[in-house]
PDB file of C-alpha atoms in Angstrom:
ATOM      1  CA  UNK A 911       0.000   0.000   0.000  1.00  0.00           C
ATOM      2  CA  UNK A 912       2.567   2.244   0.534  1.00  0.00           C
ATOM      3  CA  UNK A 913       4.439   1.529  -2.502  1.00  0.00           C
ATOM      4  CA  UNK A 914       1.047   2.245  -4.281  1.00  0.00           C
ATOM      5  CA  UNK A 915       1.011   5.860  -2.179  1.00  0.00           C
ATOM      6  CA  UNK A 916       4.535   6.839  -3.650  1.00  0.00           C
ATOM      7  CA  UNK A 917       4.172   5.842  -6.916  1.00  0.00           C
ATOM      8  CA  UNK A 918       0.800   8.160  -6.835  1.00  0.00           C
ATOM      9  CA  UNK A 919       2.345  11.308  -5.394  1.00  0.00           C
ATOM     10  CA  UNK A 920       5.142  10.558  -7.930  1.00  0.00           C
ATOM     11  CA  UNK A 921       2.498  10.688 -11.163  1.00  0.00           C
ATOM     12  CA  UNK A 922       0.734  14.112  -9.834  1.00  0.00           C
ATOM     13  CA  UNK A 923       3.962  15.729  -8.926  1.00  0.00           C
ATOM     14  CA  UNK A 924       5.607  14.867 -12.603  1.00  0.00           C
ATOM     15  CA  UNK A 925       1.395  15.712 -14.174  1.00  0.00           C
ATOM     16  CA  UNK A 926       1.621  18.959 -12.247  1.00  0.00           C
ATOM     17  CA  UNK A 927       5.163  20.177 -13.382  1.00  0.00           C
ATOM     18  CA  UNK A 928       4.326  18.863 -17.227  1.00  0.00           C
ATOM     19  CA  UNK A 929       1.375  21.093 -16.908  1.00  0.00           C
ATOM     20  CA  UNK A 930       2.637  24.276 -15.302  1.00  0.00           C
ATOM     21  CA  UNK A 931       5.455  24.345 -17.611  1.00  0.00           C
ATOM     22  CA  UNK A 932       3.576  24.019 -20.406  1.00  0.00           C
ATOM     23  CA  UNK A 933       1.295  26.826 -19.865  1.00  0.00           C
ATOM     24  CA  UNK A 934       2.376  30.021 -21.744  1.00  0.00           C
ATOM     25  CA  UNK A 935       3.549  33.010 -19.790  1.00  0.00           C
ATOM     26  CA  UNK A 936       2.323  36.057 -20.304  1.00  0.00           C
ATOM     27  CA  UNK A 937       4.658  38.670 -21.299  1.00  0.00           C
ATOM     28  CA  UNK A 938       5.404  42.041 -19.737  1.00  0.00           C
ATOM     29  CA  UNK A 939       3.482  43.960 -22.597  1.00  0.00           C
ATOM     30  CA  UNK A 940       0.670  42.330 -22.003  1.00  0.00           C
ATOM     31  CA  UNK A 941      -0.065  42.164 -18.529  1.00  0.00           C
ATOM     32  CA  UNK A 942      -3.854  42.053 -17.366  1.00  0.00           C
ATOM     33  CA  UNK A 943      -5.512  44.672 -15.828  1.00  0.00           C
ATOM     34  CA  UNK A 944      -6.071  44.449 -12.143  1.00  0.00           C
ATOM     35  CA  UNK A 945     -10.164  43.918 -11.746  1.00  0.00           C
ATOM     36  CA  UNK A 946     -10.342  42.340 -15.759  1.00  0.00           C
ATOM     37  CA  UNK A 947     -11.320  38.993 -17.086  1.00  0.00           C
ATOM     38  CA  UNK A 948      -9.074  38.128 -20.210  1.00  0.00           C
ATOM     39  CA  UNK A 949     -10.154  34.614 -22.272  1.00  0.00           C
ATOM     40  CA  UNK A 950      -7.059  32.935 -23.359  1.00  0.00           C
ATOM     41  CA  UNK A 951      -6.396  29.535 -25.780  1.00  0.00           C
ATOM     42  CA  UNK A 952      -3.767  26.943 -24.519  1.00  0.00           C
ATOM     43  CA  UNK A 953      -2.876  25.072 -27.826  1.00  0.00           C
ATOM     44  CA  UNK A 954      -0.793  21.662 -27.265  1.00  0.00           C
ATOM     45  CA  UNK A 955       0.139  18.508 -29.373  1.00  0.00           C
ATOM     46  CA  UNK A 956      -3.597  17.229 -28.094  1.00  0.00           C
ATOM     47  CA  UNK A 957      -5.600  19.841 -28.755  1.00  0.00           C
ATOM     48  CA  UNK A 958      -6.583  23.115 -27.674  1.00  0.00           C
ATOM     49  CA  UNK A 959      -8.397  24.301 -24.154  1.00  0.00           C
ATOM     50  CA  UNK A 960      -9.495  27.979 -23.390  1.00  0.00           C
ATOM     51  CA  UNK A 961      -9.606  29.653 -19.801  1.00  0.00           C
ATOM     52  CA  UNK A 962     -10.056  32.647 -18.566  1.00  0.00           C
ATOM     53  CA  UNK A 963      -7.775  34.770 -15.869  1.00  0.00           C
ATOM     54  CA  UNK A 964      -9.313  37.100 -13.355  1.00  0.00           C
ATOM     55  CA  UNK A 965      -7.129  39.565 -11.967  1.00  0.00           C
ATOM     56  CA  UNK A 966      -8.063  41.491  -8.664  1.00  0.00           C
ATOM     57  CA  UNK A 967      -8.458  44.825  -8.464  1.00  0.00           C
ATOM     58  CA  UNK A 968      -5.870  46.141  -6.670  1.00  0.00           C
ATOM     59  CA  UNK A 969      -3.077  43.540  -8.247  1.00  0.00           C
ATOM     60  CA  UNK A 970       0.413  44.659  -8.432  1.00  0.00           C
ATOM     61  CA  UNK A 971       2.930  42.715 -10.298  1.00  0.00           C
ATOM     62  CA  UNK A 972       5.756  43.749  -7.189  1.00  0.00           C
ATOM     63  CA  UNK A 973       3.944  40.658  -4.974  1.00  0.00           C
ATOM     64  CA  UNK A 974       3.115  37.545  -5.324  1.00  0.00           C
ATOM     65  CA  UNK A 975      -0.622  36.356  -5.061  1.00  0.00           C
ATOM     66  CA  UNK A 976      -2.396  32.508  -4.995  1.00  0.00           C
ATOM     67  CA  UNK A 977      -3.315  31.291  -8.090  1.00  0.00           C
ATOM     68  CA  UNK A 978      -7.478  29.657  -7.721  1.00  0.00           C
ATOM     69  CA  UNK A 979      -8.444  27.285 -10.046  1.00  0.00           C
ATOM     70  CA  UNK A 980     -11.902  26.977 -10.936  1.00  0.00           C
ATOM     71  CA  UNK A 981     -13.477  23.744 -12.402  1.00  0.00           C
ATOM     72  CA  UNK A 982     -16.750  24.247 -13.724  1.00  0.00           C
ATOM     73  CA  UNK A 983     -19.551  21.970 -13.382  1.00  0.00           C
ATOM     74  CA  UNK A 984     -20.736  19.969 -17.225  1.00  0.00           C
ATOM     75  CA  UNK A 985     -23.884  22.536 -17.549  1.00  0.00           C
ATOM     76  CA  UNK A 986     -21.831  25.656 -16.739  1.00  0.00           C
ATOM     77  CA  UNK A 987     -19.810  27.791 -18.432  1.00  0.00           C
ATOM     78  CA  UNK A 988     -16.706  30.074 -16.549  1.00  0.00           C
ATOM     79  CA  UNK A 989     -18.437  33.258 -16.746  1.00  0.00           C
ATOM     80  CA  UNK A 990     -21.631  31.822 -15.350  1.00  0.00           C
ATOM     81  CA  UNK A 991     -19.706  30.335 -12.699  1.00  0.00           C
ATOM     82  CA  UNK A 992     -18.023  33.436 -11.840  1.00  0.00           C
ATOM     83  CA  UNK A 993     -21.226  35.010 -11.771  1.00  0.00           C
ATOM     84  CA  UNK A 994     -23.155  33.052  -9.666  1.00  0.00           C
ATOM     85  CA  UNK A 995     -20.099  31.954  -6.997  1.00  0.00           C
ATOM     86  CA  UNK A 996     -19.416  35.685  -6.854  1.00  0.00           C
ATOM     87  CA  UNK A 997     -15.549  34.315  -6.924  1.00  0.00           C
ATOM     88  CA  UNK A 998     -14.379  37.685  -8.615  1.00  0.00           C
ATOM     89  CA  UNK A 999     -15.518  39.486  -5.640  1.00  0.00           C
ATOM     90  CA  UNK A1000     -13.629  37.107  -3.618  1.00  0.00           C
ATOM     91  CA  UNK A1001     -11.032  37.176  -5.154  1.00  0.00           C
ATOM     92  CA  UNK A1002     -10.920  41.384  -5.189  1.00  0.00           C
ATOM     93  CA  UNK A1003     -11.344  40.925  -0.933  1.00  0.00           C
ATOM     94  CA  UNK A1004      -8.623  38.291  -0.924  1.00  0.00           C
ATOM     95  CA  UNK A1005      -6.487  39.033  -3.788  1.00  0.00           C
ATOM     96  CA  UNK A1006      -5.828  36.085  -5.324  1.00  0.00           C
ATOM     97  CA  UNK A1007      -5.952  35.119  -9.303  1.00  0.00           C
ATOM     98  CA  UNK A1008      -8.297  33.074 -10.300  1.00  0.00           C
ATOM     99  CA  UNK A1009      -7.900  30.748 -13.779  1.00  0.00           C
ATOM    100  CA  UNK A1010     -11.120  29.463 -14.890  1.00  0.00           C
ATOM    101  CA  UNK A1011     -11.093  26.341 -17.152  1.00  0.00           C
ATOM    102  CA  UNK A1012     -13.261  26.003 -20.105  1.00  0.00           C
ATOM    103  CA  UNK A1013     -15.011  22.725 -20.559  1.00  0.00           C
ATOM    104  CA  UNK A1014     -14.695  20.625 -23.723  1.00  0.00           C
ATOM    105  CA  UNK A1015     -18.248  21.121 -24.780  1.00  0.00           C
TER     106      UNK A1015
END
């Protein structure tokens, strides 16, 4: 069993550094605007997924803030999520970004 637990930390921990380092970065010209919602398109060898970024008003590129990922459930879409969670305004109160993922259909 505890072979099993290693082996499954190992598979998210190599997942999760394939898939930060394969999202684009956004570069200094093109910084969002603190309190915007900006839709983006990840493109990759197996196809292409869009999110959006929220950043909170008040954001300042001189400190680092927590990065919220929202999943969606199958009948909604990220801005009606946003909408009715009222995450935005959480996130404005406790600055954080927030990337929401767009579902495949």
């Amino acid at each position: 069993m505890k072979t099993i637990s290693i082996l499954l930390a190992i598979f998210v921990a190599l997942n999760s550094v394939c898939l930060v380092s394969s999202l684009p970065t956004v570069s200094k010209r093109s910084r969002l605007a603190p309190g915007t919602t900006a839709e983006f398109t990840y493109s990759g060898t197996s196809g292409s997924r869009g999110y959006n970024i929220y950043t909170p008003n008040g954001y300042s590129t001189t400190s680092s803030v927590p990065l919220v990922i929202v999943i969606h459930g199958c009948t909604e879409t990220p801005s009606s999520i946003a909408a009715n969670s009222q995450f935005n305004a959480l996130a404005d109160k406790e600055q954080f970004i927030m990337l929401e993922l767009v579902g495949p259909g």
